[in-house]
Coordinates of N, CA and C in Angstrom, one line a residue:
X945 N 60.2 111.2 78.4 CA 59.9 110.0 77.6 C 60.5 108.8 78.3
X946 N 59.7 107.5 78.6 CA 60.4 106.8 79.3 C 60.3 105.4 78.2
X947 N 61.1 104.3 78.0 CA 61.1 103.1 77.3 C 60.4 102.0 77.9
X948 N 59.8 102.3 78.8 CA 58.7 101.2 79.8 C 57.5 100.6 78.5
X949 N 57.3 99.7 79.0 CA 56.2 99.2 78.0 C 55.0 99.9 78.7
X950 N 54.0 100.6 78.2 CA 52.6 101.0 78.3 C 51.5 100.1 79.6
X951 N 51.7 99.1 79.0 CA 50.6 97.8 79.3 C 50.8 96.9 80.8
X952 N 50.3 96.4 81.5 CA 50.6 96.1 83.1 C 51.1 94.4 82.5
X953 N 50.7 93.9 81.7 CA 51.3 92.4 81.4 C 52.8 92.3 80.8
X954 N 52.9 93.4 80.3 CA 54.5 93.7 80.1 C 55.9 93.9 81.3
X955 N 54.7 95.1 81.8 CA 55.0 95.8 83.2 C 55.7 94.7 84.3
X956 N 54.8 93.8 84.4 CA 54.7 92.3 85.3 C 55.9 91.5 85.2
X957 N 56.0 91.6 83.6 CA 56.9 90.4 83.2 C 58.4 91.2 83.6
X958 N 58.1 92.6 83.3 CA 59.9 93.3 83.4 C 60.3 93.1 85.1
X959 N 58.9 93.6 85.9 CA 59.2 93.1 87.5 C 59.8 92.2 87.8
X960 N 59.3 90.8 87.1 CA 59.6 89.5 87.7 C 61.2 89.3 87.0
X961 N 61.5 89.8 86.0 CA 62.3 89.8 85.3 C 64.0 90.3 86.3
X962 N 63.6 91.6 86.8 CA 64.2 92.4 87.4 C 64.8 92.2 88.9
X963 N 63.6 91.5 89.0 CA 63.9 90.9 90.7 C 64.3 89.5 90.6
X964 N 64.5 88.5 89.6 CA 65.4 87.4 89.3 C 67.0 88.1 88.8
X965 N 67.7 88.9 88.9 CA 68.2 89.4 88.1 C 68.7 90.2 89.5
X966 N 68.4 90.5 90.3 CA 68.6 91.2 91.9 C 68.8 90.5 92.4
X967 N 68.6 88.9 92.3 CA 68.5 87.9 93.7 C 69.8 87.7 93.1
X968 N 70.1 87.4 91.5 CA 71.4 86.3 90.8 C 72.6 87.6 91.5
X969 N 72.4 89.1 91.3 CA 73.4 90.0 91.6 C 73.3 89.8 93.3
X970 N 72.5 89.8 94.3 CA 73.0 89.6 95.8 C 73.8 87.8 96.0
X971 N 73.5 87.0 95.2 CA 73.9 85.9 94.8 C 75.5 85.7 94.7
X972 N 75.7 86.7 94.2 CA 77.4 86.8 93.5 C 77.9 87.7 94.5
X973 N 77.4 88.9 95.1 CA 78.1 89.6 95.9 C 78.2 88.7 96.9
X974 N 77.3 88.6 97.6 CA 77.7 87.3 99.0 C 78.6 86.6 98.4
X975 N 78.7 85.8 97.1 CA 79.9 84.9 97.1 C 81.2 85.5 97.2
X976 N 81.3 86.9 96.3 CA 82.2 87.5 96.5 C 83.0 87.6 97.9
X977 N 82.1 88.4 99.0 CA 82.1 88.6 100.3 C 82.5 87.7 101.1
X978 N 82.1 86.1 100.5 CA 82.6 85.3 100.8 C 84.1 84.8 100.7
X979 N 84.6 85.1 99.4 CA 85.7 84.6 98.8 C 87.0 85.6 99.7
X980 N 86.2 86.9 100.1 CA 87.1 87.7 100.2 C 87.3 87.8 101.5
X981 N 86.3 87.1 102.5 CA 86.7 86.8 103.7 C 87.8 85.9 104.2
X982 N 87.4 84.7 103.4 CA 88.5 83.6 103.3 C 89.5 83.7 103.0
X983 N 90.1 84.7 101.8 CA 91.1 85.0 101.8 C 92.0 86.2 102.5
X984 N 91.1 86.9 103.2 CA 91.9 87.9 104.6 C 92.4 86.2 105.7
X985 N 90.9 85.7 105.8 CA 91.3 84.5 107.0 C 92.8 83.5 106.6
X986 N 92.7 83.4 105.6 CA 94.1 82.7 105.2 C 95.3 83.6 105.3
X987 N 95.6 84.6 105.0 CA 96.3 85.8 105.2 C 97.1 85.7 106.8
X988 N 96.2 85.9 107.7 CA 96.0 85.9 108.7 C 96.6 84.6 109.6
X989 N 95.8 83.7 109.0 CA 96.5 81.8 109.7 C 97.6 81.6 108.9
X990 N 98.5 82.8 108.0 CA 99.5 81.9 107.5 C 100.6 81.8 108.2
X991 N 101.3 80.7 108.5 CA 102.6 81.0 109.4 C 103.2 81.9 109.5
X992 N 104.2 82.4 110.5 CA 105.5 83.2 109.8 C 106.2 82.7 108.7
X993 N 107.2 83.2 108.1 CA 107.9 82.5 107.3 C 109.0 82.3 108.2
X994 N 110.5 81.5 107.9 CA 111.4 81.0 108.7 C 112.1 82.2 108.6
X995 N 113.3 82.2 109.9 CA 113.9 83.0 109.8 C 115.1 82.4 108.5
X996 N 115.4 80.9 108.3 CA 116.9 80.4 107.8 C 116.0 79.5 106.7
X997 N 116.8 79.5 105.2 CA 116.1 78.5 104.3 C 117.3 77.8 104.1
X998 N 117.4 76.2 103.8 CA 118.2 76.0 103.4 C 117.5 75.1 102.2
X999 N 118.3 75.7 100.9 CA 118.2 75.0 99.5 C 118.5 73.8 99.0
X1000 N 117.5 73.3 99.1 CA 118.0 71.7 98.3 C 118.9 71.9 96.8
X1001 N 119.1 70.6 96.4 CA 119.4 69.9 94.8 C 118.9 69.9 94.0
X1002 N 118.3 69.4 93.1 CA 118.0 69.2 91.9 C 117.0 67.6 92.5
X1003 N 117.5 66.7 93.1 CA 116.5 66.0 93.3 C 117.1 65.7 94.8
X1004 N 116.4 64.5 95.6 CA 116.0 64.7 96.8 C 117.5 63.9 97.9
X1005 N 118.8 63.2 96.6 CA 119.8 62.7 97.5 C 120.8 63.6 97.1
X1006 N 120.6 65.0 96.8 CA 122.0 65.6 96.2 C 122.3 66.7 97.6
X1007 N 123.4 67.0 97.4 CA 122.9 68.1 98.9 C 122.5 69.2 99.1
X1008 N 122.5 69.9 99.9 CA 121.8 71.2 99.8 C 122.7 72.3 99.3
X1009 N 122.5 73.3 98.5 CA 123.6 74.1 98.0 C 123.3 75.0 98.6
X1010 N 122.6 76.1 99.3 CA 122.9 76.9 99.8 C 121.7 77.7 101.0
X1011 N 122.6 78.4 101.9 CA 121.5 79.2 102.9 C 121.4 80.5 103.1
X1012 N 120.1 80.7 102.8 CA 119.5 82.4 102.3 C 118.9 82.3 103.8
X1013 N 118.6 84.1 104.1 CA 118.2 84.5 104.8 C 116.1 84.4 104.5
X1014 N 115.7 84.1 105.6 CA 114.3 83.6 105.1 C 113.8 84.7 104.2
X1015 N 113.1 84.9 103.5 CA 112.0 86.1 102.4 C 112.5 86.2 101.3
X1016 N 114.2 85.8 101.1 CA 115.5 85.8 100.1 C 114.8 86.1 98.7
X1017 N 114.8 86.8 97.8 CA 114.4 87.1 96.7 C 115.3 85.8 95.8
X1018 N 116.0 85.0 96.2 CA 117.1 84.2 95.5 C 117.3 83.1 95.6
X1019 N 116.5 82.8 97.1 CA 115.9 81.5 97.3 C 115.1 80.7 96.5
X1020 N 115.3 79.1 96.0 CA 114.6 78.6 94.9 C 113.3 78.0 95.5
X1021 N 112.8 77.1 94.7 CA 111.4 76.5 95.1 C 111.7 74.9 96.2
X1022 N 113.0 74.6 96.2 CA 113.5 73.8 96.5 C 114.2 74.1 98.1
X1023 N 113.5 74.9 98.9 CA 113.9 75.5 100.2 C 113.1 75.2 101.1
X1024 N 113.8 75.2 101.9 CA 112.9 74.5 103.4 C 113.3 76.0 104.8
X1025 N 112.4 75.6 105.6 CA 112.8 76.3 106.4 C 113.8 76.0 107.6
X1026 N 114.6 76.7 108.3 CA 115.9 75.5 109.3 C 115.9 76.6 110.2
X1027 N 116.4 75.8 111.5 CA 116.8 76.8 112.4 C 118.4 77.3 112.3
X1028 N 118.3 78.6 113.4 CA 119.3 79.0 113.4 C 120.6 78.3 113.6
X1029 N 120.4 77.6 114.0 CA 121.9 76.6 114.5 C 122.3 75.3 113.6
X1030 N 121.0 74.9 112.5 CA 120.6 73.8 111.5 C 121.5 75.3 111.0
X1031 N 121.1 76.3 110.4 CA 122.0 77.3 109.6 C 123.5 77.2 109.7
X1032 N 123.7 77.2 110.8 CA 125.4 77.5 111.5 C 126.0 75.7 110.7
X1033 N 125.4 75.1 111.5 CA 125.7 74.0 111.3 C 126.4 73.8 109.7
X1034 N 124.9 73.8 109.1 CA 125.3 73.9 107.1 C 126.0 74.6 106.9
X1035 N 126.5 75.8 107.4 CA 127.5 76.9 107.0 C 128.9 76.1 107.4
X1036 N 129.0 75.2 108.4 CA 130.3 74.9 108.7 C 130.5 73.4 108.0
X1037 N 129.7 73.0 108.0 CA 129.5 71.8 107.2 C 129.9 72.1 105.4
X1038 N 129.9 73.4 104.7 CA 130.4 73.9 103.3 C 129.3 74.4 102.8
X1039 N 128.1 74.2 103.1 CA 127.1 74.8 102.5 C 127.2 76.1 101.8
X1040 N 127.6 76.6 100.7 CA 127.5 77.9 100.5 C 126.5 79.1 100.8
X1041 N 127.1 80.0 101.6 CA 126.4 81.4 101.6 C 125.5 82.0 100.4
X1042 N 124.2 82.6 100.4 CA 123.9 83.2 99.4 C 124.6 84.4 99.0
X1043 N 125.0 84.6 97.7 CA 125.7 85.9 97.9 C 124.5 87.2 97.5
X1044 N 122.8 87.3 97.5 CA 122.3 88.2 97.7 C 122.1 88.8 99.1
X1045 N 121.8 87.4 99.8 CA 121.2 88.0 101.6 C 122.5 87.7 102.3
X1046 N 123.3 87.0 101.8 CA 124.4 87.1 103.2 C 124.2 86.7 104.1
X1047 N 124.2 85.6 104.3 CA 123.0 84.8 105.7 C 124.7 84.6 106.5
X1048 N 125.8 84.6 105.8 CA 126.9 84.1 106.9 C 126.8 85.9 108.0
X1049 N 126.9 86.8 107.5 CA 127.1 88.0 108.1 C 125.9 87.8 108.7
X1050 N 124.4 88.2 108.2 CA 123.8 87.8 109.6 C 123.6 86.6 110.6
X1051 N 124.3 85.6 110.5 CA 124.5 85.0 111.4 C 125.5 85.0 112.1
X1052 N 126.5 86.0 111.9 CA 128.2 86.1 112.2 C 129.1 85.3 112.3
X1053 N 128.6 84.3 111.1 CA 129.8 83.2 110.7 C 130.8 83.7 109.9
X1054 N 132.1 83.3 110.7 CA 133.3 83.9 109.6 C 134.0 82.4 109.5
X1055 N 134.6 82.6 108.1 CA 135.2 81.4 107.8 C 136.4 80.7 108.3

């Protein structure tokens, strides 16, 4: 037993019906396919991250309070990336060590 309508002017209309309804679903998958290319491509062009963060203040004349090792789970939103020797430097300059990553031990700064 099938739920088809009987009649070919019904028939017609569920066709036309069916294949607007196929174009809107290949419509969305290409977008998808799209969205999901772009976002591998972005993945891909994103920089490295740094190897040295160092952490700003609270606003933009206070000084920096501290240097994490770059990926730092502890690091705030207020971090930049520095080099290694910008690291050494801050380290001897008072900048405090993170005490999660230990950026003095991997950089082999002792006090």
């Amino acid at each position: 037993m099938t739920d088809l309508p009987p009649d070919l002017p019904r028939l017609r209309t569920l066709e036309t019906w069916l294949q607007l309804t196929l174009n809107q679903v290949r419509q969305q998958i290409a977008a998808a396919e799209q969205r999901e290319a772009e976002r591998q491509h972005g993945e891909q062009a994103r920089p490295p991250a740094p190897d040295w963060l160092l952490e700003r203040g609270l606003n933009r004349d206070s000084p920096p309070i501290q240097i994490h090792i770059g990926g730092c789970w502890n690091s705030g939103k207020r971090s930049k990336g520095i080099t290694r020797d910008e690291a050494l430097r801050a380290l001897a300059d008072g900048v405090k060590a993170c005490g999660a990553c230990r950026p003095d031990s991997e950089l082999g700064y002792l006090d």
